[in-house]
mmCIF file of C-alpha atoms in Angstrom:
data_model
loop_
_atom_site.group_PDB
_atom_site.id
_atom_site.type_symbol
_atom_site.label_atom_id
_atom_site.label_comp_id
_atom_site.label_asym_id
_atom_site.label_seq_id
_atom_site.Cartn_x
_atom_site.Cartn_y
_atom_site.Cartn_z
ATOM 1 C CA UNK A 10 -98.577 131.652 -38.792
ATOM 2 C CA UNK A 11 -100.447 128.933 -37.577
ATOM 3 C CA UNK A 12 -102.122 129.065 -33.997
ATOM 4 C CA UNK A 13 -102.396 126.105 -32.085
ATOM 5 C CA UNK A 14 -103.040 125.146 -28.389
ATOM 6 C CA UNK A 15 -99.993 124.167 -26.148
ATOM 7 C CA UNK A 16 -101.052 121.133 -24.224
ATOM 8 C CA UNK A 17 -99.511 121.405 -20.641
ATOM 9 C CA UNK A 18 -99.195 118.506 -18.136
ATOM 10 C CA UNK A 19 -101.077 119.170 -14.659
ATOM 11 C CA UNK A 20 -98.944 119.337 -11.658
ATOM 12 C CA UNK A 21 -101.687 119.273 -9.571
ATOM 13 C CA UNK A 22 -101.033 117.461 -6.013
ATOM 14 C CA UNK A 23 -103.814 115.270 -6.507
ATOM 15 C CA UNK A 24 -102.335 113.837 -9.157
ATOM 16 C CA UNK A 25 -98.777 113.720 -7.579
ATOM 17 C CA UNK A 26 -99.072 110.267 -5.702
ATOM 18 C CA UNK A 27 -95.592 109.264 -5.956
ATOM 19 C CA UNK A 28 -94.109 109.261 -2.014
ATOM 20 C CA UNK A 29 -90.675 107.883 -2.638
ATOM 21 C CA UNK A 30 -88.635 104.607 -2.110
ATOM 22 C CA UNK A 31 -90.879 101.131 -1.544
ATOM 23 C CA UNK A 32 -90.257 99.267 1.850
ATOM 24 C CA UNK A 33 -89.024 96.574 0.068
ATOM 25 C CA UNK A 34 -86.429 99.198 -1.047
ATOM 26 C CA UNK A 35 -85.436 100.169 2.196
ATOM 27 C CA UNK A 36 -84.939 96.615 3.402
ATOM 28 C CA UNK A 37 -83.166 95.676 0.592
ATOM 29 C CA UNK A 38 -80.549 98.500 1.129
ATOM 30 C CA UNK A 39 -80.152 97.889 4.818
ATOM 31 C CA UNK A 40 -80.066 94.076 3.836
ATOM 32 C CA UNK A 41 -77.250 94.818 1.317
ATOM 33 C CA UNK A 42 -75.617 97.759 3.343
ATOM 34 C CA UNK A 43 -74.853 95.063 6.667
ATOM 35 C CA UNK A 44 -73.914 92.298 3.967
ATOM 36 C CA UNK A 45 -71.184 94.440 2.281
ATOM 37 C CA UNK A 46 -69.896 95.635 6.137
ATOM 38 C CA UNK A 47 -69.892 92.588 7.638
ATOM 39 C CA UNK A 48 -68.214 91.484 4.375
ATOM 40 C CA UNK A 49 -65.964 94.509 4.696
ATOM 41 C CA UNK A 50 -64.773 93.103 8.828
ATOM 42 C CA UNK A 51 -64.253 90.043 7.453
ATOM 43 C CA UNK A 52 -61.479 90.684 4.804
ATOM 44 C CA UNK A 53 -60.332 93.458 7.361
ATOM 45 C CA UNK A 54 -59.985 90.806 9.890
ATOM 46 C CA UNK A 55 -58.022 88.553 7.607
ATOM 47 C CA UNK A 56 -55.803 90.911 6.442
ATOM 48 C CA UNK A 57 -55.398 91.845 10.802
ATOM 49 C CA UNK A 58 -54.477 87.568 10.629
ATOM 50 C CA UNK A 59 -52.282 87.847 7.738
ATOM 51 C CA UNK A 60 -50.305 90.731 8.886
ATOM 52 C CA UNK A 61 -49.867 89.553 12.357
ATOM 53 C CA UNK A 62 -48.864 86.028 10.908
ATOM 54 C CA UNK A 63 -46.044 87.500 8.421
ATOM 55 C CA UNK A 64 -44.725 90.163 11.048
ATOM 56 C CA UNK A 65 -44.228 86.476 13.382
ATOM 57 C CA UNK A 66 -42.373 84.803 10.391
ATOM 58 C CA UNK A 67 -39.895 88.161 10.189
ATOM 59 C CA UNK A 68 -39.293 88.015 13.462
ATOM 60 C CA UNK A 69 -38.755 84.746 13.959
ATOM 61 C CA UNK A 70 -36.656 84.428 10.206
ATOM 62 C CA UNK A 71 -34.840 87.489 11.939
ATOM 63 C CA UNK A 72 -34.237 85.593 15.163
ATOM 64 C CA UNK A 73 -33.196 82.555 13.724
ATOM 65 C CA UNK A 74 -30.565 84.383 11.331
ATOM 66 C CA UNK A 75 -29.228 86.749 14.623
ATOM 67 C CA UNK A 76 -28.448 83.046 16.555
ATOM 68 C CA UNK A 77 -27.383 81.587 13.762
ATOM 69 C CA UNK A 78 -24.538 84.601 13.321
ATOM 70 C CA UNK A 79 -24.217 85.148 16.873
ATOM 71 C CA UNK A 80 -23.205 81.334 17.168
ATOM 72 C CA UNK A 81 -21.040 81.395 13.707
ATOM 73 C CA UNK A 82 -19.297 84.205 15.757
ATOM 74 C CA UNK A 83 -18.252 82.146 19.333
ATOM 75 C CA UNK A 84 -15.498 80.527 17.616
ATOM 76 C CA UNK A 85 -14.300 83.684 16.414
ATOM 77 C CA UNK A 86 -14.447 85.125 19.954
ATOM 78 C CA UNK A 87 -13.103 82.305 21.574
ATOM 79 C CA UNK A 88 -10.062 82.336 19.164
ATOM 80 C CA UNK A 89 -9.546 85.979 19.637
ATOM 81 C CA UNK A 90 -9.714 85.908 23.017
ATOM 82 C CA UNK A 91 -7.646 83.170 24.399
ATOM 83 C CA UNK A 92 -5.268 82.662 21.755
ATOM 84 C CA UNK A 93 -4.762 85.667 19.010
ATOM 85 C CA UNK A 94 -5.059 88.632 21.536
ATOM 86 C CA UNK A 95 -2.848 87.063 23.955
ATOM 87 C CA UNK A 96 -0.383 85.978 21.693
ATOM 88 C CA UNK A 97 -0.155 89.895 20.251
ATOM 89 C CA UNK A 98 0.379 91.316 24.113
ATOM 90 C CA UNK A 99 2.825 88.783 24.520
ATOM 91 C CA UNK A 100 4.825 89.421 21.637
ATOM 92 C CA UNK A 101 4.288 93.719 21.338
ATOM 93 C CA UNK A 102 4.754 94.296 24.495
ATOM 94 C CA UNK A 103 8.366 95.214 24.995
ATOM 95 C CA UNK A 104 7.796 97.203 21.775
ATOM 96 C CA UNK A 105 4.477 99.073 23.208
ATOM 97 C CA UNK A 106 6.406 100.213 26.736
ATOM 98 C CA UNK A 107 9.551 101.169 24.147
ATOM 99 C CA UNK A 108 7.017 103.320 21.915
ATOM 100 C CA UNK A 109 5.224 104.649 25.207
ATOM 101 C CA UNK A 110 8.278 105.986 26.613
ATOM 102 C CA UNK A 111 9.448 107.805 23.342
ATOM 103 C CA UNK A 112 6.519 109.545 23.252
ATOM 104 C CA UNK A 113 4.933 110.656 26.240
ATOM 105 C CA UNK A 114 8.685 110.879 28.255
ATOM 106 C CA UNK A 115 11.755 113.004 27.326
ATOM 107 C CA UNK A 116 15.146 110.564 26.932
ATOM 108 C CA UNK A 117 17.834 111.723 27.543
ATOM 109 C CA UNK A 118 17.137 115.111 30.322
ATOM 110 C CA UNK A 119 18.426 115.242 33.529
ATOM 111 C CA UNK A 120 15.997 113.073 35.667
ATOM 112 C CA UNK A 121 16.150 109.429 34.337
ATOM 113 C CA UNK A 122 13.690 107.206 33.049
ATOM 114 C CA UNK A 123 12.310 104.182 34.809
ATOM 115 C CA UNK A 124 10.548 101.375 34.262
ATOM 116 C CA UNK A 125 8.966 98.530 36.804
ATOM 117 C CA UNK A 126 7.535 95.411 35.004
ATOM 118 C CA UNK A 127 7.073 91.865 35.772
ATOM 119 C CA UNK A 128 10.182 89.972 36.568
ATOM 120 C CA UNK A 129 9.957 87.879 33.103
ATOM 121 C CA UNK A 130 9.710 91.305 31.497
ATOM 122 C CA UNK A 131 13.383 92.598 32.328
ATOM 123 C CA UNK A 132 15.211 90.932 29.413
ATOM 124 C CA UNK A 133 12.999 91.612 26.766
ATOM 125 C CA UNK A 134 12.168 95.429 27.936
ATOM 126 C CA UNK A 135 15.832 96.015 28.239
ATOM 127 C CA UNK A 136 16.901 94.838 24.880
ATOM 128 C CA UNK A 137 14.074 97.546 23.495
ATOM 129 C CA UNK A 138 15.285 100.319 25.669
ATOM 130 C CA UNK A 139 18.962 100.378 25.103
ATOM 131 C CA UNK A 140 19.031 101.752 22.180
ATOM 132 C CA UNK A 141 16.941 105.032 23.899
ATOM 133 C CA UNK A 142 19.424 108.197 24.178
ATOM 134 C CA UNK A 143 20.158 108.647 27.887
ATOM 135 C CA UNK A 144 19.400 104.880 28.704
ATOM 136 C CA UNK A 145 16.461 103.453 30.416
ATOM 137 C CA UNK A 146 16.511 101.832 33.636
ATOM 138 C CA UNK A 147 13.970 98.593 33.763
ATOM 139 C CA UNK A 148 13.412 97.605 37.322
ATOM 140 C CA UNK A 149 11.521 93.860 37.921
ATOM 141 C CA UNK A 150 8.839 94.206 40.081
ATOM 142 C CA UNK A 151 7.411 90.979 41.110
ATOM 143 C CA UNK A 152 3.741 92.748 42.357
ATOM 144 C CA UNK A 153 2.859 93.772 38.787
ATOM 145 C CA UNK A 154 1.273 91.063 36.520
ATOM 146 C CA UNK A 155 2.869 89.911 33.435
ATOM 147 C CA UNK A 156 2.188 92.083 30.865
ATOM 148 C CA UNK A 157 2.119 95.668 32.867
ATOM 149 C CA UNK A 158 4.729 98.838 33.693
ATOM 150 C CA UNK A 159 4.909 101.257 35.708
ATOM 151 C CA UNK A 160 6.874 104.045 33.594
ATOM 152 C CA UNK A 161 8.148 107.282 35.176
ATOM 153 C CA UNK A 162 10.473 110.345 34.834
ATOM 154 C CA UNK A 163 10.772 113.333 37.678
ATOM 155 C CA UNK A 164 6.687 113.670 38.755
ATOM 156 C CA UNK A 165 5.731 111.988 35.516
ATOM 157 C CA UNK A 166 3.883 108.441 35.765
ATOM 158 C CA UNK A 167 2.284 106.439 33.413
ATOM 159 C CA UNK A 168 0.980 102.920 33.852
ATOM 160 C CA UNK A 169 0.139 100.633 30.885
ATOM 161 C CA UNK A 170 -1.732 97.235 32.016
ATOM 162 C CA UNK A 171 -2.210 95.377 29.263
ATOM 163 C CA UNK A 172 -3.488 92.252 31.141
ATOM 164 C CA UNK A 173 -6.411 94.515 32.219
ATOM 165 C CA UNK A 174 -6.899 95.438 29.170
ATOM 166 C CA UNK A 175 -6.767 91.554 27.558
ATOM 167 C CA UNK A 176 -9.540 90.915 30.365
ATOM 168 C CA UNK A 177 -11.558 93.613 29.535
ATOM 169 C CA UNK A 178 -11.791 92.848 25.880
ATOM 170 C CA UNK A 179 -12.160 89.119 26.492
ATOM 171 C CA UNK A 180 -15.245 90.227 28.497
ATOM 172 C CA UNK A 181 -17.039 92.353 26.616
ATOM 173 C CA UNK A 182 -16.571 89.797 23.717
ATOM 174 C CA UNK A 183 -18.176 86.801 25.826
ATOM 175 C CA UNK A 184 -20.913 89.112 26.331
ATOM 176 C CA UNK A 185 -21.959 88.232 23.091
ATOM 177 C CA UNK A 186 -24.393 85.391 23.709
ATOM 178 C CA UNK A 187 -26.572 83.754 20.900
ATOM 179 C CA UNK A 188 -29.430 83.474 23.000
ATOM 180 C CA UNK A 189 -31.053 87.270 23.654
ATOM 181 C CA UNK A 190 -33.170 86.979 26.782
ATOM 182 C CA UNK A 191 -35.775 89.578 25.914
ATOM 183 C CA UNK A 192 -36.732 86.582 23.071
ATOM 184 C CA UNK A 193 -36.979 83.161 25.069
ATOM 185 C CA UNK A 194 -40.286 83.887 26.217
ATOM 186 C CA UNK A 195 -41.842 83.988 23.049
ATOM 187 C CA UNK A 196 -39.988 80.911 21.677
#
């Protein structure tokens, strides 16, 4: 076996001068640290822009389409309402106060059932009716509007106003307006 000497580096601290990072170092990193942050705000800012920008365009694309339908649809609301609807009351109605008093009124028991419409109302509602077991008795009643009844048997009463009903339909279609208020402020 051979002996030899083992050479050993001195840790002294005299020798240990080495204290770390230059200055330049440190400047350079905060240099390059506030670079890539204010880089960082910048493209976050943009993106902010961007996002803001494209959520505008939606709303407005959105906007656009909803008055677009919304107007599309006027025609079909005016057409429903003051010629279609009407037309179908007109023509049903006889047949609606017929159906009505088959089946919420008993023909054919002891206490009779009658009917109060409109004066223009008679002819048609009685040519329905006859054909009810016990017969009907249709009463013109110049205080009820065109297209109403007042049906009864014993304490029973019903009333059917489809006129009312026409105008309440017609109105809550005409509600439907292409231009929604909330929006006109912001164009």
């Amino acid at each position: 076996m051979m002996a030899g000497l083992l050479n050993l580096e001195a840790f002294d601290a005299a020798e240990l001068s080495d204290t770390g990072p230059s200055e330049d170092y440190h400047k350079g990193y905060a240099a390059g640290h506030n670079a890539g942050y204010d880089a960082a705000c910048a493209q976050a800012d943009a993106l902010r822009r961007d996002l803001a920008q494209t959520l505008m365009d939606i709303s407005f694309t959105y906007n656009e389409a909803r008055h677009d339908v919304l107007s599309s649809l006027a025609v079909l609301v005016t057409a429903l309402t003051d010629t279609i609807l009407p037309h179908c009351v007109a023509q049903g109605f006889a047949r609606q106060v017929a159906d009505l008093v088959l089946t919420r009124f008993t023909p054919g028991a002891e206490d009779g059932i009658c009917i109060h419409v409109h004066p223009d109302q008679v002819t048609a509602l009685q040519s329905v009716t006859d054909a009810i077991p016990g017969g009907v008795a249709v009463i013109a009643d110049p205080t009820l509007p065109p297209h109403a009844a007042w049906i009864g048997q014993g304490q029973v009463e019903t009333y059917l106003d489809m006129d009312a009903h026409l105008a309440r339909i017609s109105e809550l279609l005409s509600n439907i307006s292409p231009i929604d208020q909330r929006n006109t402020a912001n164009g």
